[in-house]
PDB file of C-alpha atoms and ligand atoms in Angstrom:
ATOM      1  CA  MET A 108     -13.775 -38.184  -7.989  1.00 49.00           C
ATOM      2  CA  THR A 109     -12.272 -35.819  -5.619  1.00 51.00           C
ATOM      3  CA  GLU A 110     -14.354 -34.175  -3.205  1.00 53.00           C
ATOM      4  CA  ALA A 111     -14.114 -30.463  -2.920  1.00 56.00           C
ATOM      5  CA  VAL A 112     -12.457 -29.283   0.434  1.00 59.00           C
ATOM      6  CA  THR A 113     -14.293 -26.418   1.970  1.00 73.00           C
ATOM      7  CA  GLU A 114     -12.134 -24.589   4.623  1.00 91.00           C
ATOM      8  CA  LYS A 115     -14.092 -23.317   7.428  1.00 96.00           C
ATOM      9  CA  GLY A 116     -13.763 -19.598   7.731  1.00 98.00           C
ATOM     10  CA  LEU A 117     -12.280 -17.845  10.434  1.00 98.00           C
ATOM     11  CA  VAL A 118     -13.356 -15.056  12.965  1.00 98.00           C
ATOM     12  CA  ILE A 119     -10.448 -12.666  13.236  1.00 99.00           C
ATOM     13  CA  VAL A 120     -10.402  -9.693  15.622  1.00 99.00           C
ATOM     14  CA  TYR A 121      -7.835  -6.571  15.499  1.00 98.00           C
ATOM     15  CA  THR A 122      -8.268  -4.609  18.420  1.00 98.00           C
ATOM     16  CA  GLY A 123      -6.099  -2.425  20.951  1.00 98.00           C
ATOM     17  CA  ASP A 124      -5.062   1.168  21.037  1.00 97.00           C
ATOM     18  CA  GLY A 125      -2.265   1.129  18.148  1.00 98.00           C
ATOM     19  CA  LYS A 126      -2.860   2.222  14.770  1.00 98.00           C
ATOM     20  CA  GLY A 127      -3.065  -0.555  12.110  1.00 98.00           C
ATOM     21  CA  LYS A 128      -6.442  -2.393  12.656  1.00 98.00           C
ATOM     22  CA  THR A 129      -8.419  -1.010   9.850  1.00 98.00           C
ATOM     23  CA  THR A 130      -4.945  -1.259   7.645  1.00 98.00           C
ATOM     24  CA  ALA A 131      -4.558  -4.947   8.403  1.00 98.00           C
ATOM     25  CA  ALA A 132      -8.166  -5.554   7.411  1.00 98.00           C
ATOM     26  CA  LEU A 133      -7.492  -3.724   4.063  1.00 98.00           C
ATOM     27  CA  GLY A 134      -4.448  -5.826   3.758  1.00 98.00           C
ATOM     28  CA  LEU A 135      -6.463  -8.939   3.892  1.00 98.00           C
ATOM     29  CA  LEU A 136      -9.024  -7.898   1.299  1.00 98.00           C
ATOM     30  CA  TYR A 137      -6.041  -7.067  -1.024  1.00 98.00           C
ATOM     31  CA  ARG A 138      -4.406 -10.248  -0.444  1.00 98.00           C
ATOM     32  CA  ALA A 139      -7.624 -12.335  -0.986  1.00 98.00           C
ATOM     33  CA  SER A 140      -8.354 -10.349  -4.144  1.00 98.00           C
ATOM     34  CA  GLY A 141      -5.096 -11.847  -5.552  1.00 98.00           C
ATOM     35  CA  TYR A 142      -7.111 -15.284  -5.578  1.00 98.00           C
ATOM     36  CA  ARG A 143     -10.306 -13.612  -7.119  1.00 98.00           C
ATOM     37  CA  MET A 144     -11.841 -13.791  -3.601  1.00 98.00           C
ATOM     38  CA  LYS A 145     -14.655 -11.264  -3.079  1.00 98.00           C
ATOM     39  CA  GLY A 146     -14.164  -8.855  -0.204  1.00 98.00           C
ATOM     40  CA  LEU A 147     -16.480  -6.441   1.602  1.00 98.00           C
ATOM     41  CA  MET A 148     -15.746  -3.969   4.279  1.00 98.00           C
ATOM     42  CA  VAL A 149     -18.560  -2.144   5.879  1.00 98.00           C
ATOM     43  CA  GLN A 150     -17.300   1.083   7.929  1.00 96.00           C
ATOM     44  CA  PHE A 151     -19.441   1.535  10.921  1.00 95.00           C
ATOM     45  CA  MET A 152     -17.806   4.770  11.857  1.00 89.00           C
ATOM     46  CA  LYS A 153     -16.368   6.384   8.640  1.00 81.00           C
ATOM     47  CA  GLY A 154     -18.759   8.663   6.883  1.00 78.00           C
ATOM     48  CA  ARG A 155     -18.535   9.720   3.277  1.00 75.00           C
ATOM     49  CA  MET A 156     -15.151  11.402   3.703  1.00 84.00           C
ATOM     50  CA  HIS A 157     -12.807  10.751   0.702  1.00 89.00           C
ATOM     51  CA  SER A 158     -10.511   7.590   1.358  1.00 94.00           C
ATOM     52  CA  GLY A 159      -7.593   5.961  -0.553  1.00 96.00           C
ATOM     53  CA  GLU A 160      -8.959   2.681   0.254  1.00 97.00           C
ATOM     54  CA  ARG A 161     -12.120   3.246  -1.301  1.00 96.00           C
ATOM     55  CA  GLU A 162     -10.800   5.277  -4.065  1.00 97.00           C
ATOM     56  CA  ALA A 163      -8.471   2.001  -4.701  1.00 97.00           C
ATOM     57  CA  ALA A 164     -11.254  -0.487  -4.439  1.00 98.00           C
ATOM     58  CA  SER A 165     -13.311   1.121  -6.935  1.00 97.00           C
ATOM     59  CA  THR A 166     -10.690   1.875  -9.573  1.00 97.00           C
ATOM     60  CA  SER A 167      -8.169  -1.041  -9.309  1.00 95.00           C
ATOM     61  CA  SER A 168      -9.648  -3.922  -7.600  1.00 97.00           C
ATOM     62  CA  ASP A 169     -11.651  -5.368 -10.722  1.00 97.00           C
ATOM     63  CA  GLY A 170     -14.734  -5.358  -8.610  1.00 98.00           C
ATOM     64  CA  LEU A 171     -13.398  -7.702  -6.177  1.00 98.00           C
ATOM     65  CA  ILE A 172     -13.349  -5.266  -3.233  1.00 98.00           C
ATOM     66  CA  THR A 173     -16.231  -3.177  -2.129  1.00 98.00           C
ATOM     67  CA  ILE A 174     -15.921  -0.687   0.691  1.00 97.00           C
ATOM     68  CA  VAL A 175     -19.103   0.782   2.270  1.00 96.00           C
ATOM     69  CA  PRO A 176     -18.908   3.602   4.642  1.00 95.00           C
ATOM     70  CA  LEU A 177     -22.032   3.736   6.633  1.00 94.00           C
ATOM     71  CA  GLY A 178     -21.165   5.733   9.650  1.00 87.00           C
ATOM     72  CA  GLU A 179     -21.582   9.476  10.603  1.00 80.00           C
ATOM     73  CA  GLY A 180     -19.041   9.525  13.310  1.00 69.00           C
ATOM     74  CA  PHE A 181     -21.021   8.938  16.695  1.00 63.00           C
ATOM     75  CA  THR A 182     -22.460  11.958  17.916  1.00 62.00           C
ATOM     76  CA  TRP A 183     -21.417  11.763  21.774  1.00 58.00           C
ATOM     77  CA  GLU A 184     -21.590  15.455  22.063  1.00 57.00           C
ATOM     78  CA  THR A 185     -24.812  15.759  21.265  1.00 60.00           C
ATOM     79  CA  LYS A 186     -25.685  12.901  23.348  1.00 73.00           C
ATOM     80  CA  ASP A 187     -28.338  11.785  20.594  1.00 84.00           C
ATOM     81  CA  ALA A 188     -27.647   7.963  21.434  1.00 85.00           C
ATOM     82  CA  ALA A 189     -30.983   7.057  19.995  1.00 89.00           C
ATOM     83  CA  ARG A 190     -30.034   8.402  16.584  1.00 89.00           C
ATOM     84  CA  ASP A 191     -26.424   6.813  16.721  1.00 89.00           C
ATOM     85  CA  ARG A 192     -28.012   3.453  17.601  1.00 93.00           C
ATOM     86  CA  ALA A 193     -30.352   3.638  14.643  1.00 93.00           C
ATOM     87  CA  VAL A 194     -27.578   4.384  12.140  1.00 93.00           C
ATOM     88  CA  ALA A 195     -25.383   1.667  13.805  1.00 95.00           C
ATOM     89  CA  GLN A 196     -28.275  -0.751  13.296  1.00 97.00           C
ATOM     90  CA  GLN A 197     -28.962   0.035   9.872  1.00 96.00           C
ATOM     91  CA  ALA A 198     -25.282  -0.455   8.958  1.00 97.00           C
ATOM     92  CA  PHE A 199     -25.430  -3.884  10.824  1.00 98.00           C
ATOM     93  CA  GLU A 200     -28.649  -4.817   8.848  1.00 98.00           C
ATOM     94  CA  TYR A 201     -26.755  -4.053   5.670  1.00 98.00           C
ATOM     95  CA  ALA A 202     -23.615  -6.108   6.510  1.00 98.00           C
ATOM     96  CA  ARG A 203     -25.722  -8.797   7.701  1.00 98.00           C
ATOM     97  CA  LYS A 204     -27.708  -9.299   4.658  1.00 98.00           C
ATOM     98  CA  GLU A 205     -24.548  -8.707   2.527  1.00 98.00           C
ATOM     99  CA  ALA A 206     -22.436 -11.421   4.625  1.00 98.00           C
ATOM    100  CA  LEU A 207     -25.422 -13.842   4.347  1.00 98.00           C
ATOM    101  CA  THR A 208     -26.562 -13.265   0.690  1.00 98.00           C
ATOM    102  CA  GLY A 209     -23.630 -11.198  -1.246  1.00 98.00           C
ATOM    103  CA  GLY A 210     -21.336 -14.113  -2.293  1.00 98.00           C
ATOM    104  CA  TYR A 211     -18.573 -12.822  -0.256  1.00 98.00           C
ATOM    105  CA  ASP A 212     -15.293 -14.781   0.918  1.00 98.00           C
ATOM    106  CA  LEU A 213     -14.262 -12.189   3.308  1.00 98.00           C
ATOM    107  CA  VAL A 214     -16.274  -9.524   5.183  1.00 99.00           C
ATOM    108  CA  ILE A 215     -14.906  -6.851   7.427  1.00 98.00           C
ATOM    109  CA  LEU A 216     -16.872  -5.280  10.078  1.00 98.00           C
ATOM    110  CA  ASP A 217     -14.758  -2.237  10.610  1.00 98.00           C
ATOM    111  CA  GLU A 218     -14.868  -0.538  13.893  1.00 97.00           C
ATOM    112  CA  ILE A 219     -17.848  -2.526  15.062  1.00 98.00           C
ATOM    113  CA  ASN A 220     -16.312  -3.045  18.418  1.00 97.00           C
ATOM    114  CA  ILE A 221     -16.876   0.581  19.056  1.00 95.00           C
ATOM    115  CA  ALA A 222     -20.701   0.158  18.101  1.00 95.00           C
ATOM    116  CA  LEU A 223     -20.777  -2.645  20.493  1.00 97.00           C
ATOM    117  CA  ARG A 224     -18.930  -0.905  23.299  1.00 94.00           C
ATOM    118  CA  TYR A 225     -21.641   1.851  23.209  1.00 92.00           C
ATOM    119  CA  ASN A 226     -24.503  -0.709  23.026  1.00 94.00           C
ATOM    120  CA  TYR A 227     -25.431   0.844  19.646  1.00 95.00           C
ATOM    121  CA  ILE A 228     -25.299  -2.917  18.242  1.00 97.00           C
ATOM    122  CA  ASP A 229     -25.848  -6.091  20.670  1.00 98.00           C
ATOM    123  CA  VAL A 230     -23.118  -8.871  21.252  1.00 98.00           C
ATOM    124  CA  PRO A 231     -25.773 -11.486  20.589  1.00 98.00           C
ATOM    125  CA  GLN A 232     -26.545  -9.999  17.208  1.00 98.00           C
ATOM    126  CA  VAL A 233     -22.936 -10.407  16.224  1.00 98.00           C
ATOM    127  CA  LEU A 234     -22.671 -13.927  17.482  1.00 98.00           C
ATOM    128  CA  ALA A 235     -25.700 -14.725  15.585  1.00 98.00           C
ATOM    129  CA  LEU A 236     -24.042 -13.398  12.472  1.00 98.00           C
ATOM    130  CA  LEU A 237     -21.240 -15.233  13.158  1.00 98.00           C
ATOM    131  CA  ASP A 238     -23.007 -18.562  13.514  1.00 98.00           C
ATOM    132  CA  GLU A 239     -25.371 -18.022  10.301  1.00 98.00           C
ATOM    133  CA  ARG A 240     -22.640 -16.674   7.860  1.00 98.00           C
ATOM    134  CA  PRO A 241     -21.479 -19.004   5.057  1.00 98.00           C
ATOM    135  CA  GLU A 242     -19.385 -21.802   6.284  1.00 98.00           C
ATOM    136  CA  HIS A 243     -16.144 -20.765   4.252  1.00 98.00           C
ATOM    137  CA  GLN A 244     -16.376 -16.947   4.709  1.00 98.00           C
ATOM    138  CA  ASN A 245     -13.639 -15.397   6.858  1.00 98.00           C
ATOM    139  CA  ILE A 246     -15.052 -12.574   9.017  1.00 99.00           C
ATOM    140  CA  VAL A 247     -13.080  -9.506  10.432  1.00 99.00           C
ATOM    141  CA  LEU A 248     -14.105  -7.307  13.423  1.00 98.00           C
ATOM    142  CA  THR A 249     -12.040  -4.069  14.032  1.00 98.00           C
ATOM    143  CA  GLY A 250     -11.831  -1.668  16.642  1.00 98.00           C
ATOM    144  CA  ARG A 251     -10.631  -0.926  20.156  1.00 97.00           C
ATOM    145  CA  ASN A 252     -12.336  -2.648  23.353  1.00 97.00           C
ATOM    146  CA  ALA A 253     -13.484  -5.966  21.608  1.00 98.00           C
ATOM    147  CA  PRO A 254     -16.017  -7.330  24.009  1.00 98.00           C
ATOM    148  CA  ASP A 255     -14.847 -10.474  25.701  1.00 98.00           C
ATOM    149  CA  ALA A 256     -17.735 -12.571  24.290  1.00 98.00           C
ATOM    150  CA  ILE A 257     -16.090 -11.720  20.641  1.00 98.00           C
ATOM    151  CA  LEU A 258     -12.798 -12.598  21.778  1.00 98.00           C
ATOM    152  CA  GLU A 259     -13.950 -15.883  23.149  1.00 98.00           C
ATOM    153  CA  ARG A 260     -15.856 -16.513  19.919  1.00 98.00           C
ATOM    154  CA  ALA A 261     -12.871 -15.714  17.687  1.00 98.00           C
ATOM    155  CA  ASP A 262     -10.216 -17.941  16.070  1.00 98.00           C
ATOM    156  CA  LEU A 263      -7.666 -15.259  15.750  1.00 98.00           C
ATOM    157  CA  VAL A 264      -7.143 -12.088  17.969  1.00 98.00           C
ATOM    158  CA  THR A 265      -4.437  -9.579  17.543  1.00 98.00           C
ATOM    159  CA  GLU A 266      -4.153  -6.703  19.813  1.00 98.00           C
ATOM    160  CA  MET A 267      -2.501  -3.567  18.277  1.00 98.00           C
ATOM    161  CA  LYS A 268      -0.341  -1.800  21.081  1.00 98.00           C
ATOM    162  CA  MET A 269       0.325   1.862  21.072  1.00 98.00           C
ATOM    163  CA  ILE A 270       4.155   2.215  21.544  1.00 98.00           C
ATOM    164  CA  LYS A 271       4.167   5.859  19.739  1.00 97.00           C
ATOM    165  CA  HIS A 272       1.804   7.606  17.569  1.00 96.00           C
ATOM    166  CA  PRO A 273       2.638  10.936  15.666  1.00 95.00           C
ATOM    167  CA  PHE A 274      -0.637  12.351  17.134  1.00 94.00           C
ATOM    168  CA  GLU A 275       1.129  12.655  20.596  1.00 94.00           C
ATOM    169  CA  LYS A 276       3.320  15.166  18.889  1.00 95.00           C
ATOM    170  CA  GLY A 277       0.812  16.941  17.251  1.00 97.00           C
ATOM    171  CA  ILE A 278       1.065  15.157  13.734  1.00 95.00           C
ATOM    172  CA  LEU A 279      -2.223  15.112  12.009  1.00 95.00           C
ATOM    173  CA  ALA A 280      -3.824  12.458  10.241  1.00 94.00           C
ATOM    174  CA  ARG A 281      -2.028  12.077   6.683  1.00 95.00           C
ATOM    175  CA  LYS A 282      -3.271  10.977   3.201  1.00 96.00           C
ATOM    176  CA  GLY A 283      -2.097   7.719   2.205  1.00 97.00           C
ATOM    177  CA  VAL A 284      -1.118   6.783   5.861  1.00 97.00           C
ATOM    178  CA  ASP A 285      -4.372   7.346   7.748  1.00 95.00           C
ATOM    179  CA  PHE A 286      -7.040   7.700   5.184  1.00 94.00           C
TER     180      PHE A 286
HETATM  181  P1  ATP B 320      -5.742   2.637  10.655  1.00 51.29           P
HETATM  182  O1  ATP B 320      -6.922   2.942   9.867  1.00 51.29           O
HETATM  183  O2  ATP B 320      -4.707   3.457  10.309  1.00 51.29           O
HETATM  184  O3  ATP B 320      -5.209   1.342  10.532  1.00 51.29           O
HETATM  185  P2  ATP B 320      -6.895   2.027  13.258  1.00 51.29           P
HETATM  186  O4  ATP B 320      -7.735   1.471  12.451  1.00 51.29           O
HETATM  187  O5  ATP B 320      -5.993   1.052  13.966  1.00 51.29           O
HETATM  188  O6  ATP B 320      -5.829   2.866  12.137  1.00 51.29           O
HETATM  189  P3  ATP B 320      -8.539   3.402  14.365  1.00 51.29           P
HETATM  190  O7  ATP B 320      -8.793   3.406  16.172  1.00 51.29           O
HETATM  191  O8  ATP B 320      -9.679   3.128  13.564  1.00 51.29           O
HETATM  192  O9  ATP B 320      -7.214   3.077  14.250  1.00 51.29           O
HETATM  193  O10 ATP B 320      -8.469   5.301  14.509  1.00 51.29           O
HETATM  194  C1  ATP B 320      -8.667   5.751  13.237  1.00 51.29           C
HETATM  195  C2  ATP B 320      -7.627   6.806  13.052  1.00 51.29           C
HETATM  196  O11 ATP B 320      -7.008   7.231  14.244  1.00 51.29           O
HETATM  197  C3  ATP B 320      -6.403   6.589  12.225  1.00 51.29           C
HETATM  198  O12 ATP B 320      -6.255   7.784  11.452  1.00 51.29           O
HETATM  199  C4  ATP B 320      -5.169   6.440  13.124  1.00 51.29           C
HETATM  200  O13 ATP B 320      -4.042   6.765  12.669  1.00 51.29           O
HETATM  201  C5  ATP B 320      -5.508   7.191  14.315  1.00 51.29           C
HETATM  202  N1  ATP B 320      -5.167   6.276  15.480  1.00 51.29           N
HETATM  203  C6  ATP B 320      -4.921   5.248  15.717  1.00 51.29           C
HETATM  204  N2  ATP B 320      -4.283   4.931  16.891  1.00 51.29           N
HETATM  205  C7  ATP B 320      -4.145   5.966  17.368  1.00 51.29           C
HETATM  206  C8  ATP B 320      -3.486   6.514  18.749  1.00 51.29           C
HETATM  207  N3  ATP B 320      -2.958   5.596  19.494  1.00 51.29           N
HETATM  208  N4  ATP B 320      -3.357   7.870  18.895  1.00 51.29           N
HETATM  209  C9  ATP B 320      -3.895   8.660  18.113  1.00 51.29           C
HETATM  210  N5  ATP B 320      -4.389   8.249  16.857  1.00 51.29           N
HETATM  211  C10 ATP B 320      -4.671   7.044  16.690  1.00 51.29           C
HETATM  212 MG1   MG B 321      -9.834   1.617  12.306  1.00 51.29          MG
END
């Protein structure tokens, strides 16, 4: 009898100021779905605005990709940090529960680095989740300015570096490219 080999899941970080962090994570969801691996992306910043990724997940992923926007965009202008923290904490609790009990092979915490940066979520909370999650589960953290403790814990870190971005020429976000 051969013993099943369980590969230990990886902790992957996409950070940096260049475009491509969320897109790279979406690419992993798509790739994994080809092996019928189940993937979840919890979006910590994006609100309910329409996005191509959510549409595609719900119409053409055969139920293998779930994308849940739980952000409201943080309200730095109104300086309502207590509310932002509550929203981020709720999103984290949801992500945590799903990561631990949802049967996912791949979990993406999209833009969580931003929430960590503003102390809306605490680094030890995330480190605890990385320890507690199912052993085979790959987990991805995206967003600029990933904290050092997260970089140290990660198996894979890629920094997207901005060389040029059309925004600098006044070209705004585009359907199918940016959302
Ligand atoms: P994407 O979702 O396209 O992969 P991202 O996740 O790397 O981008 P975020 O920091 O999450 O980038 O920013 C989200 C939005 O901001 C995207 O629409 C993206 O095109 C835009 N953006 C990313 N990098 C830059 C930049 N250096 N200057 C201006 N806009 C940017
Ligand atoms: Mg992003």
